[in-house]
Amino acid sequence: MNPYTQGGWAQQGSATAPSVFGALPTLPMSTSMPRSMQPDSFTFQFTNFNATILNCSVLGPQSRVAYRVVTEPTTPSCTLWKDNESRVIAMVQWQPNAMLEIRGVTPRQRAREWLKLAPDQSTRLMEIRGVHYAWAPIDGFICLYRTQTSAPKVLARIARAPTTVLLEVTQEAVQLSLLEPCLVATVLFVCGHNIE
C-alpha cells in the first residue's frame, strides 16, 4: 500500500522535497489560498522564511505575528518556537536524534515517538493529554483528526501556497489545546528533517 498514491500525493517532478517522515509526503503546492473548512476556524500563516520554515514568522488570524520559529545560525541543531512575548513554547534538538519538548503539553522525548508512524505507514499518530489523534493526507492537505471516535472529523489541516505554509485549526482544536502541538507538527512535516 503506497500512501503517496492513496492520498493523491504522488511525487511530481523534482521540485518537491522528500517527506520529512517518509510515510507522509511533501505537501503539493496550492496555487491559491484554500477555502476555510469551517466558518469558525482560525488560519495561521508561516511566512517570511529565512531559507527554510525553520526560521519564519507565524501570522495569526488578525495577520499579526503570533509566533516565531527560530533556528540560530550558531546552534543549527536546535529550533525554538516562541510566542509573541518571546517565551519558548517548544523546542527540537535535531542531533543526534530529534528530541522534542512542548511546554505544558509533552515532556522531552524523541520526535518519532511523539509522531509515531502507524503500522500501515499511512498516518502519523499523536497523543495529547491522553487523547489519540492521527495526521493523514486527505485531498491535498495533511489533516488531523481524533482516532477513537465513530465519526472522525478534521480538527486541523496543513496546506502549502507559493510563499507560505498554512495551518488551519478549528475552534474545537483550540479548545482541546491542540494549537501549539499543531504549530510544531506543521514545521516538522514541512522542514525536510528526518525524525526516524
XYZ file of N, CA, C and O in Angstrom:
784
model
N 0.845 -1.164 0.000
C 0.000 0.000 0.000
C 0.897 1.235 0.000
O 1.723 1.397 0.873
N 0.737 2.100 -0.966
C 1.558 3.290 -1.093
C 0.746 4.516 -0.692
O -0.161 4.921 -1.398
N 1.053 5.150 0.475
C 0.267 6.294 0.921
C 0.408 7.511 0.015
O -0.449 8.370 0.009
N 1.487 7.590 -0.765
C 1.623 8.708 -1.696
C 0.487 8.680 -2.714
O -0.157 9.679 -2.957
N 0.257 7.539 -3.309
C -0.775 7.452 -4.329
C -2.156 7.364 -3.704
O -3.111 7.890 -4.244
N -2.240 6.731 -2.536
C -3.528 6.616 -1.861
C -4.074 7.991 -1.490
O -5.259 8.246 -1.603
N -3.213 8.902 -1.030
C -3.635 10.245 -0.658
C -3.656 11.194 -1.834
O -3.931 12.378 -1.673
N -3.337 10.706 -3.041
C -3.328 11.572 -4.210
C -2.132 12.502 -4.256
O -2.170 13.546 -4.874
N -1.041 12.108 -3.572
C 0.115 12.970 -3.473
C 1.336 12.376 -4.141
O 2.442 12.494 -3.647
N 1.200 11.762 -5.266
C 2.341 11.166 -5.954
C 3.379 12.248 -6.225
O 3.037 13.391 -6.504
N 4.647 11.899 -6.099
C 5.726 12.838 -6.385
C 5.601 13.315 -7.828
O 5.471 12.530 -8.741
N 5.665 14.621 -7.999
C 5.525 15.194 -9.330
C 6.754 16.019 -9.644
O 6.815 17.192 -9.354
N 7.738 15.395 -10.207
C 8.961 16.091 -10.573
C 9.874 16.272 -9.373
O 9.598 15.842 -8.278
N 10.981 16.955 -9.598
C 11.969 17.100 -8.536
C 11.808 18.399 -7.766
O 12.611 18.704 -6.910
N 10.765 19.178 -8.039
C 10.579 20.452 -7.359
C 10.178 20.273 -5.903
O 10.358 21.165 -5.099
N 9.640 19.123 -5.540
C 9.231 18.916 -4.160
C 10.292 18.107 -3.435
O 10.880 17.192 -3.979
N 10.510 18.490 -2.187
C 11.486 17.775 -1.366
C 10.862 16.491 -0.857
O 9.658 16.368 -0.786
N 11.679 15.521 -0.491
C 11.114 14.302 0.074
C 10.446 14.604 1.411
O 10.783 15.569 2.076
N 9.517 13.763 1.780
C 8.805 13.944 3.030
C 9.753 13.835 4.203
O 10.697 13.063 4.191
N 9.462 14.618 5.251
C 10.254 14.522 6.468
C 10.054 13.166 7.128
O 10.918 12.669 7.816
N 8.940 12.531 6.894
C 8.625 11.297 7.578
C 8.646 10.065 6.713
O 8.532 8.973 7.213
N 8.743 10.182 5.429
C 8.715 9.005 4.574
C 7.299 8.546 4.296
O 6.945 8.311 3.162
N 6.469 8.444 5.326
C 5.106 7.956 5.124
C 4.184 9.066 4.651
O 3.316 8.829 3.826
N 4.355 10.266 5.164
C 3.509 11.374 4.745
C 4.301 12.206 3.758
O 5.350 12.733 4.085
N 3.809 12.345 2.551
C 4.567 13.034 1.505
C 4.599 14.539 1.706
O 3.827 15.088 2.475
N 5.500 15.184 0.988
C 5.554 16.625 0.986
C 4.241 17.153 0.432
O 3.665 16.585 -0.495
N 3.779 18.236 1.005
C 2.522 18.829 0.555
C 2.657 19.350 -0.864
O 3.653 19.989 -1.201
N 1.642 19.139 -1.695
C 1.673 19.740 -3.023
C 1.486 21.247 -2.896
O 0.907 21.726 -1.925
N 1.968 21.984 -3.848
C 1.863 23.435 -3.842
C 0.486 23.837 -4.350
O 0.080 23.441 -5.433
N -0.232 24.604 -3.566
C -1.535 25.124 -3.984
C -1.304 26.458 -4.678
O -0.492 27.258 -4.234
N -2.015 26.715 -5.752
C -1.835 27.981 -6.474
C -2.676 29.097 -5.887
O -2.481 30.258 -6.204
N -3.620 28.763 -5.023
C -4.444 29.778 -4.381
C -4.665 29.395 -2.925
O -4.423 28.269 -2.521
N -5.151 30.339 -2.154
C -5.435 30.078 -0.755
C -6.660 29.172 -0.665
O -7.690 29.465 -1.269
N -6.569 28.060 0.079
C -7.723 27.173 0.190
C -8.846 27.821 0.998
O -8.599 28.669 1.844
N -10.065 27.409 0.698
C -11.217 27.889 1.461
C -11.162 27.312 2.867
O -10.661 26.215 3.084
N -11.738 28.036 3.817
C -11.786 27.549 5.198
C -12.646 26.307 5.289
O -13.641 26.172 4.592
N -12.258 25.400 6.175
C -13.028 24.175 6.335
C -14.273 24.408 7.174
O -15.258 23.712 7.022
N -14.232 25.412 8.075
C -15.386 25.766 8.887
C -15.374 27.274 9.083
O -14.312 27.887 9.157
N -16.550 27.891 9.211
C -16.574 29.351 9.359
C -15.899 29.845 10.636
O -15.421 30.966 10.686
N -15.824 29.010 11.668
C -15.218 29.448 12.922
C -13.778 28.960 13.093
O -13.237 28.970 14.188
N -13.138 28.546 12.011
C -11.752 28.077 12.112
C -10.789 29.259 12.066
O -11.137 30.362 11.650
N -9.571 29.005 12.531
C -8.520 30.016 12.583
C -7.385 29.587 11.655
O -6.990 28.423 11.670
N -6.851 30.535 10.887
C -5.755 30.231 9.975
C -4.481 30.917 10.457
O -4.482 32.104 10.781
N -3.404 30.139 10.487
C -2.082 30.648 10.835
C -1.193 30.479 9.612
O -1.179 29.409 9.002
N -0.465 31.543 9.248
C 0.395 31.533 8.067
C 1.860 31.553 8.492
O 2.283 32.458 9.201
N 2.596 30.548 8.048
C 4.044 30.501 8.254
C 4.651 31.256 7.080
O 4.524 30.819 5.928
N 5.279 32.387 7.352
C 5.735 33.260 6.283
C 7.094 33.870 6.645
O 7.632 33.591 7.716
N 7.615 34.704 5.744
C 8.922 35.343 5.945
C 10.015 34.318 6.208
O 10.841 34.480 7.097
N 9.998 33.235 5.416
C 11.012 32.194 5.574
C 12.386 32.795 5.366
O 12.610 33.559 4.449
N 13.327 32.420 6.206
C 14.723 32.756 6.010
C 15.398 31.441 5.638
O 15.847 30.717 6.498
N 15.404 31.120 4.383
C 15.940 29.880 3.806
C 14.957 28.715 3.952
O 14.633 28.068 2.981
N 14.474 28.440 5.165
C 13.526 27.341 5.367
C 12.472 27.762 6.379
O 12.580 28.812 7.018
N 11.501 26.898 6.579
C 10.459 27.145 7.585
C 11.038 27.136 8.992
O 10.390 27.567 9.942
N 12.282 26.688 9.155
C 12.916 26.656 10.464
C 13.282 28.046 10.967
O 13.743 28.204 12.101
N 13.114 29.051 10.142
C 13.262 30.457 10.523
C 12.127 31.212 9.847
O 12.207 31.538 8.663
N 11.047 31.448 10.587
C 9.902 32.116 9.978
C 9.054 32.799 11.030
O 9.227 32.592 12.226
N 8.116 33.608 10.558
C 7.099 34.221 11.403
C 5.802 33.468 11.181
O 5.542 32.985 10.084
N 4.993 33.380 12.223
C 3.682 32.747 12.116
C 2.643 33.822 12.397
O 2.552 34.337 13.517
N 1.895 34.175 11.346
C 0.863 35.191 11.481
C -0.428 34.542 11.946
O -0.844 33.516 11.411
N -1.065 35.167 12.931
C -2.324 34.659 13.446
C -3.502 35.131 12.615
O -3.333 35.761 11.564
N -4.716 34.867 13.074
C -5.921 35.218 12.319
C -6.064 36.711 11.998
O -6.697 37.067 11.018
N -5.476 37.597 12.801
C -5.548 39.040 12.514
C -4.334 39.525 11.712
O -4.062 40.714 11.650
N -3.602 38.595 11.119
C -2.411 38.898 10.305
C -1.314 39.602 11.104
O -0.538 40.378 10.555
N -1.254 39.332 12.392
C -0.171 39.825 13.244
C 0.698 38.644 13.640
O 0.213 37.519 13.751
N 1.973 38.922 13.902
C 2.877 37.846 14.314
C 2.410 37.295 15.659
O 2.324 38.027 16.649
N 2.085 36.010 15.670
C 1.637 35.340 16.886
C 2.742 34.446 17.450
O 2.829 34.255 18.666
N 3.557 33.901 16.553
C 4.654 33.003 16.946
C 5.817 33.223 15.994
O 5.655 33.751 14.895
N 6.987 32.785 16.429
C 8.170 32.766 15.575
C 8.839 31.407 15.716
O 8.851 30.831 16.799
N 9.369 30.934 14.621
C 10.164 29.706 14.624
C 11.595 30.160 14.366
O 11.862 30.847 13.378
N 12.501 29.795 15.276
C 13.864 30.330 15.232
C 14.872 29.200 15.325
O 14.823 28.381 16.245
N 15.777 29.172 14.369
C 16.932 28.276 14.413
C 18.157 29.167 14.285
O 18.401 29.751 13.229
N 18.878 29.318 15.366
C 20.041 30.207 15.389
C 21.162 29.651 14.526
O 21.428 28.444 14.576
N 21.841 30.502 13.751
C 22.966 30.023 12.932
C 24.092 29.433 13.779
O 24.796 28.535 13.346
N 24.229 29.917 15.016
C 25.294 29.408 15.880
C 24.940 28.053 16.485
O 25.819 27.309 16.897
N 23.641 27.740 16.556
C 23.200 26.441 17.074
C 22.151 25.846 16.141
O 20.988 25.718 16.512
N 22.540 25.482 14.907
C 21.556 24.983 13.943
C 20.937 23.647 14.338
O 19.981 23.208 13.718
N 21.467 23.032 15.382
C 20.906 21.752 15.796
C 19.711 21.922 16.733
O 19.156 20.949 17.210
N 19.291 23.178 16.977
C 18.173 23.437 17.886
C 17.210 24.445 17.256
O 17.626 25.515 16.804
N 15.934 24.104 17.231
C 14.893 25.003 16.730
C 13.935 25.313 17.868
O 13.518 24.416 18.600
N 13.596 26.603 18.009
C 12.690 27.058 19.059
C 11.425 27.633 18.452
O 11.469 28.293 17.420
N 10.299 27.405 19.113
C 9.029 28.049 18.781
C 8.787 29.052 19.899
O 8.787 28.677 21.075
N 8.591 30.333 19.549
C 8.392 31.376 20.548
C 7.051 32.051 20.322
O 6.651 32.278 19.173
N 6.375 32.396 21.423
C 5.112 33.117 21.298
C 5.406 34.607 21.075
O 6.574 35.008 20.997
N 4.353 35.434 21.009
C 4.560 36.855 20.693
C 5.191 37.632 21.844
O 5.496 38.810 21.695
N 5.413 36.991 22.988
C 6.129 37.615 24.097
C 7.529 37.020 24.245
O 8.169 37.160 25.282
N 7.980 36.307 23.209
C 9.311 35.685 23.133
C 9.523 34.570 24.149
O 10.664 34.207 24.447
N 8.436 34.003 24.689
C 8.567 32.834 25.567
C 8.684 31.597 24.692
O 7.939 31.438 23.718
N 9.600 30.709 25.059
C 9.779 29.461 24.317
C 8.622 28.531 24.664
O 8.392 28.218 25.831
N 7.875 28.100 23.630
C 6.751 27.183 23.860
C 7.103 25.757 23.453
O 6.449 24.815 23.888
N 8.126 25.630 22.599
C 8.537 24.298 22.150
C 9.976 24.358 21.665
O 10.485 25.428 21.318
N 10.590 23.178 21.629
C 11.981 23.087 21.197
C 12.228 21.719 20.580
O 11.690 20.716 21.052
N 13.018 21.708 19.512
C 13.506 20.456 18.945
C 15.021 20.549 18.870
O 15.567 21.519 18.348
N 15.683 19.558 19.420
C 17.128 19.411 19.249
C 17.303 18.323 18.203
O 16.877 17.182 18.414
N 17.911 18.668 17.075
C 17.967 17.773 15.914
C 19.019 16.688 16.038
O 18.866 15.630 15.430
N 20.110 16.927 16.763
C 21.210 15.970 16.817
C 21.371 15.399 18.203
O 21.177 16.140 19.171
N 21.764 14.168 18.413
C 21.974 13.146 17.392
C 20.658 12.547 16.889
O 20.572 12.080 15.769
N 19.614 12.569 17.724
C 18.283 12.135 17.301
C 17.325 13.266 17.644
O 17.455 13.892 18.692
N 16.367 13.527 16.786
C 15.441 14.639 17.008
C 14.682 14.438 18.322
O 13.903 13.503 18.459
N 14.948 15.336 19.279
C 14.278 15.326 20.579
C 13.367 16.545 20.654
O 13.766 17.641 20.265
N 12.177 16.345 21.170
C 11.129 17.356 21.142
C 10.584 17.593 22.533
O 10.479 16.667 23.338
N 10.218 18.833 22.810
C 9.520 19.168 24.050
C 8.567 20.315 23.755
O 8.946 21.287 23.090
N 7.326 20.203 24.225
C 6.350 21.276 24.094
C 5.897 21.629 25.504
O 5.334 20.791 26.210
N 6.171 22.865 25.903
C 5.903 23.307 27.268
C 4.442 23.050 27.658
O 3.519 23.443 26.963
N 4.245 22.345 28.763
C 2.915 22.089 29.286
C 2.109 21.054 28.525
O 0.964 20.784 28.873
N 2.717 20.465 27.469
C 1.978 19.509 26.637
C 2.644 18.145 26.619
O 2.016 17.129 26.880
N 3.908 18.136 26.281
C 4.620 16.864 26.189
C 6.032 17.022 26.738
O 6.714 18.000 26.414
N 6.463 16.092 27.581
C 7.832 16.158 28.100
C 8.829 15.821 26.996
O 8.459 15.327 25.937
N 10.083 16.080 27.284
C 11.157 15.801 26.318
C 11.100 14.333 25.893
O 11.086 13.434 26.731
N 11.045 14.117 24.591
C 11.006 12.765 24.031
C 11.444 12.822 22.568
O 11.510 13.891 21.982
N 11.714 11.665 22.019
C 12.087 11.615 20.604
C 10.897 12.034 19.748
O 9.765 11.644 20.018
N 11.166 12.835 18.739
C 10.094 13.318 17.863
C 9.362 12.155 17.208
O 8.143 12.204 17.018
N 10.086 11.102 16.872
C 9.433 9.959 16.226
C 8.505 9.222 17.176
O 7.615 8.504 16.734
N 8.691 9.378 18.478
C 7.765 8.788 19.444
C 6.532 9.671 19.609
O 5.444 9.182 19.857
N 6.715 10.980 19.501
C 5.592 11.903 19.618
C 4.687 11.805 18.385
O 3.473 11.862 18.501
N 5.282 11.656 17.218
C 4.541 11.468 15.967
C 4.874 10.074 15.441
O 5.693 9.913 14.537
N 4.233 9.079 16.005
C 4.537 7.687 15.666
C 3.963 7.320 14.312
O 2.817 7.639 13.992
N 4.763 6.609 13.543
C 4.315 6.104 12.255
C 3.402 4.907 12.480
O 3.759 3.974 13.201
N 2.198 4.953 11.898
C 1.257 3.839 12.032
C 1.834 2.600 11.354
O 2.630 2.711 10.414
N 1.429 1.408 11.801
C 1.950 0.174 11.201
C 1.762 0.102 9.673
O 2.629 -0.404 8.976
N 0.660 0.658 9.157
C 0.437 0.625 7.702
C 1.111 1.805 6.990
O 1.002 1.955 5.782
N 1.811 2.658 7.742
C 2.570 3.800 7.231
C 1.719 4.820 6.489
O 2.226 5.600 5.699
N 0.429 4.882 6.773
C -0.446 5.849 6.101
C -0.712 7.083 6.949
O -1.203 8.084 6.434
N -0.390 7.020 8.246
C -0.640 8.140 9.137
C 0.475 8.261 10.161
O 1.253 7.334 10.367
N 0.508 9.415 10.807
C 1.362 9.654 11.966
C 0.429 9.837 13.153
O -0.523 10.613 13.100
N 0.667 9.099 14.228
C -0.187 9.111 15.405
C 0.417 10.009 16.476
O 1.628 10.012 16.677
N -0.446 10.760 17.141
C -0.006 11.731 18.140
C -0.945 11.623 19.344
O -2.153 11.499 19.168
N -0.386 11.668 20.537
C -1.203 11.646 21.753
C -1.007 12.950 22.510
O 0.118 13.349 22.786
N -2.123 13.624 22.809
C -2.090 14.869 23.566
C -3.053 14.722 24.733
O -4.251 14.492 24.524
N -2.522 14.821 25.942
C -3.323 14.725 27.172
C -4.200 13.478 27.199
O -5.373 13.524 27.541
N -3.623 12.355 26.782
C -4.319 11.073 26.829
C -5.287 10.814 25.694
O -5.914 9.759 25.645
N -5.426 11.748 24.753
C -6.327 11.574 23.615
C -5.485 11.282 22.381
O -4.460 11.934 22.141
N -5.921 10.310 21.586
C -5.170 9.887 20.401
C -5.693 10.577 19.145
O -6.906 10.630 18.912
N -4.744 11.085 18.347
C -5.040 11.776 17.098
C -4.186 11.173 15.994
O -3.191 10.511 16.268
N -4.567 11.446 14.756
C -3.767 10.999 13.613
C -3.663 12.126 12.594
O -4.621 12.888 12.385
N -2.499 12.224 11.965
C -2.263 13.114 10.827
C -2.251 12.240 9.587
O -1.537 11.236 9.557
N -3.013 12.624 8.573
C -3.080 11.825 7.349
C -3.305 12.728 6.147
O -3.946 13.774 6.261
N -2.802 12.316 4.971
C -3.060 13.085 3.756
C -4.511 12.889 3.299
O -4.978 11.762 3.167
N -5.212 14.007 3.099
C -6.593 13.984 2.622
C -6.778 15.157 1.665
O -6.617 16.320 2.059
N -7.108 14.871 0.415
C -7.427 15.915 -0.585
C -6.386 17.028 -0.673
O -6.729 18.199 -0.723
N -5.108 16.685 -0.671
C -4.057 17.685 -0.844
C -3.653 18.405 0.430
O -2.866 19.341 0.388
N -4.180 18.012 1.563
C -3.836 18.578 2.860
C -3.260 17.462 3.731
O -3.487 16.290 3.477
N -2.554 17.846 4.801
C -2.257 16.909 5.874
C -3.246 17.275 6.970
O -3.243 18.409 7.466
N -4.112 16.343 7.323
C -5.220 16.623 8.229
C -5.075 15.890 9.557
O -4.605 14.758 9.598
N -5.531 16.552 10.612
C -5.531 15.986 11.952
C -6.956 15.636 12.350
O -7.870 16.439 12.159
N -7.127 14.442 12.896
C -8.431 14.030 13.391
C -8.253 13.125 14.607
O -7.193 12.545 14.813
N -9.283 13.035 15.429
C -9.275 12.157 16.601
C -9.490 10.737 16.115
O -10.348 10.488 15.275
N -8.733 9.783 16.645
C -8.816 8.405 16.150
C -9.867 7.568 16.852
O -10.407 6.656 16.259
N -10.149 7.835 18.086
C -11.049 6.969 18.846
C -12.464 7.531 18.862
O -13.014 7.853 19.909
N -13.058 7.632 17.685
C -14.415 8.136 17.557
C -15.085 7.437 16.387
O -14.416 7.007 15.447
N -16.388 7.328 16.444
C -17.105 6.632 15.363
C -17.229 7.502 14.120
O -17.387 6.994 13.018
N -17.160 8.829 14.284
C -17.270 9.740 13.144
C -16.148 10.774 13.213
O -16.351 11.903 13.672
N -14.949 10.393 12.766
C -13.837 11.349 12.854
C -14.074 12.571 11.972
O -14.618 12.462 10.881
N -13.683 13.730 12.501
C -13.766 14.958 11.707
C -12.434 15.678 11.783
O -11.691 15.540 12.756
N -12.153 16.440 10.752
C -10.884 17.154 10.671
C -10.879 18.279 11.700
O -11.791 19.105 11.744
N -9.830 18.285 12.531
C -9.657 19.318 13.553
C -8.644 20.377 13.119
O -8.684 21.505 13.593
N -7.726 19.989 12.248
C -6.706 20.907 11.748
C -6.221 20.378 10.409
O -6.334 19.179 10.127
N -5.685 21.275 9.587
C -5.114 20.839 8.320
C -4.006 21.792 7.903
O -4.007 22.973 8.245
N -3.062 21.234 7.178
C -1.880 21.958 6.723
C -1.900 22.002 5.199
O -2.208 21.001 4.554
N -1.584 23.172 4.637
C -1.515 23.342 3.179
C -0.317 24.215 2.836
O 0.161 24.988 3.672
N 0.156 24.084 1.595
C 1.239 24.942 1.106
C 0.727 25.837 0.003
O 0.009 25.397 -0.886
N 1.114 27.097 0.055
C 0.865 28.057 -1.019
C 2.244 28.516 -1.492
O 3.250 28.174 -0.873
N 2.318 29.282 -2.588
C 3.636 29.622 -3.138
C 4.622 30.256 -2.156
O 5.790 29.937 -2.177
N 4.184 31.142 -1.271
C 5.133 31.811 -0.378
C 4.828 31.583 1.096
O 5.388 32.260 1.953
N 3.970 30.643 1.392
C 3.580 30.431 2.777
C 3.142 28.988 3.006
O 2.854 28.260 2.065
N 3.133 28.595 4.254
C 2.528 27.327 4.677
C 1.372 27.724 5.581
O 1.502 28.622 6.416
N 0.238 27.089 5.406
C -0.956 27.430 6.170
C -1.323 26.316 7.134
O -1.275 25.140 6.775
N -1.700 26.702 8.333
C -2.262 25.786 9.313
C -3.634 26.329 9.667
O -3.757 27.465 10.133
N -4.641 25.536 9.422
C -5.999 25.922 9.792
C -6.456 25.013 10.927
O -6.357 23.792 10.820
N -6.912 25.622 12.017
C -7.376 24.852 13.171
C -8.816 25.254 13.484
O -9.188 26.420 13.369
N -9.604 24.285 13.867
C -10.988 24.568 14.237
C -11.033 25.126 15.657
O -10.087 24.985 16.433
N -12.160 25.733 15.981
C -12.351 26.230 17.337
C -12.272 25.074 18.333
O -11.713 25.218 19.420
N -12.788 23.918 17.954
C -12.715 22.743 18.821
C -11.259 22.358 19.100
O -10.898 22.038 20.231
N -10.406 22.408 18.081
C -8.992 22.076 18.264
C -8.325 23.039 19.244
O -7.528 22.618 20.085
N -8.653 24.314 19.153
C -8.088 25.301 20.076
C -8.563 25.004 21.492
O -7.777 25.025 22.444
N -9.841 24.683 21.653
C -10.380 24.359 22.976
C -9.743 23.095 23.550
O -9.630 22.954 24.765
N -9.313 22.183 22.681
C -8.651 20.953 23.117
C -7.151 21.155 23.336
O -6.409 20.192 23.527
N -6.678 22.409 23.276
C -5.260 22.768 23.464
C -4.361 22.124 22.415
O -3.237 21.710 22.710
N -4.847 22.070 21.180
C -4.067 21.465 20.096
C -3.297 22.484 19.261
O -2.511 22.092 18.396
N -3.506 23.781 19.484
C -2.860 24.776 18.632
C -1.343 24.642 18.634
O -0.735 24.507 17.572
N -0.714 24.687 19.783
C 0.748 24.646 19.813
C 1.300 23.316 19.321
O 2.263 23.299 18.545
N 0.715 22.166 19.690
C 1.189 20.922 19.067
C 1.034 20.941 17.537
O 1.900 20.427 16.824
N -0.021 21.552 17.035
C -0.211 21.634 15.579
C 0.831 22.540 14.930
O 1.303 22.256 13.828
N 1.201 23.624 15.604
C 2.247 24.505 15.084
C 3.564 23.745 14.958
O 4.268 23.852 13.949
N 3.882 22.959 15.972
C 5.124 22.180 15.957
C 5.061 21.102 14.876
O 6.001 20.941 14.085
N 3.949 20.384 14.800
C 3.803 19.333 13.787
C 3.911 19.908 12.377
O 4.524 19.302 11.501
N 3.345 21.086 12.158
C 3.417 21.714 10.833
C 4.854 21.892 10.399
O 5.239 21.530 9.283
N 5.676 22.435 11.279
C 7.087 22.649 10.943
C 7.783 21.317 10.710
O 8.543 21.161 9.741
N 7.511 20.335 11.550
C 8.148 19.026 11.376
C 7.779 18.393 10.037
O 8.623 17.783 9.381
N 6.533 18.554 9.602
C 6.112 17.969 8.329
C 6.745 18.666 7.128
O 6.929 18.052 6.087
N 7.059 19.931 7.251
C 7.498 20.722 6.091
C 8.996 20.972 6.043
O 9.545 21.224 4.976
N 9.702 20.859 7.170
C 11.093 21.336 7.243
C 12.117 20.518 6.479
O 13.185 21.014 6.156
N 11.845 19.241 6.216
C 12.815 18.422 5.484
C 13.721 17.587 6.358
O 14.483 16.772 5.861
N 13.680 17.766 7.683
C 14.477 16.925 8.582
C 13.846 15.557 8.724
O 12.629 15.409 8.707
N 14.676 14.566 8.904
C 14.196 13.206 9.126
C 14.169 12.942 10.628
O 15.170 13.138 11.299
N 13.006 12.527 11.149
C 12.942 12.237 12.587
C 13.101 10.758 12.888
O 13.129 10.360 14.031
N 13.154 9.929 11.887
C 13.321 8.495 12.118
C 14.741 8.240 12.446
O 15.479 7.692 12.752
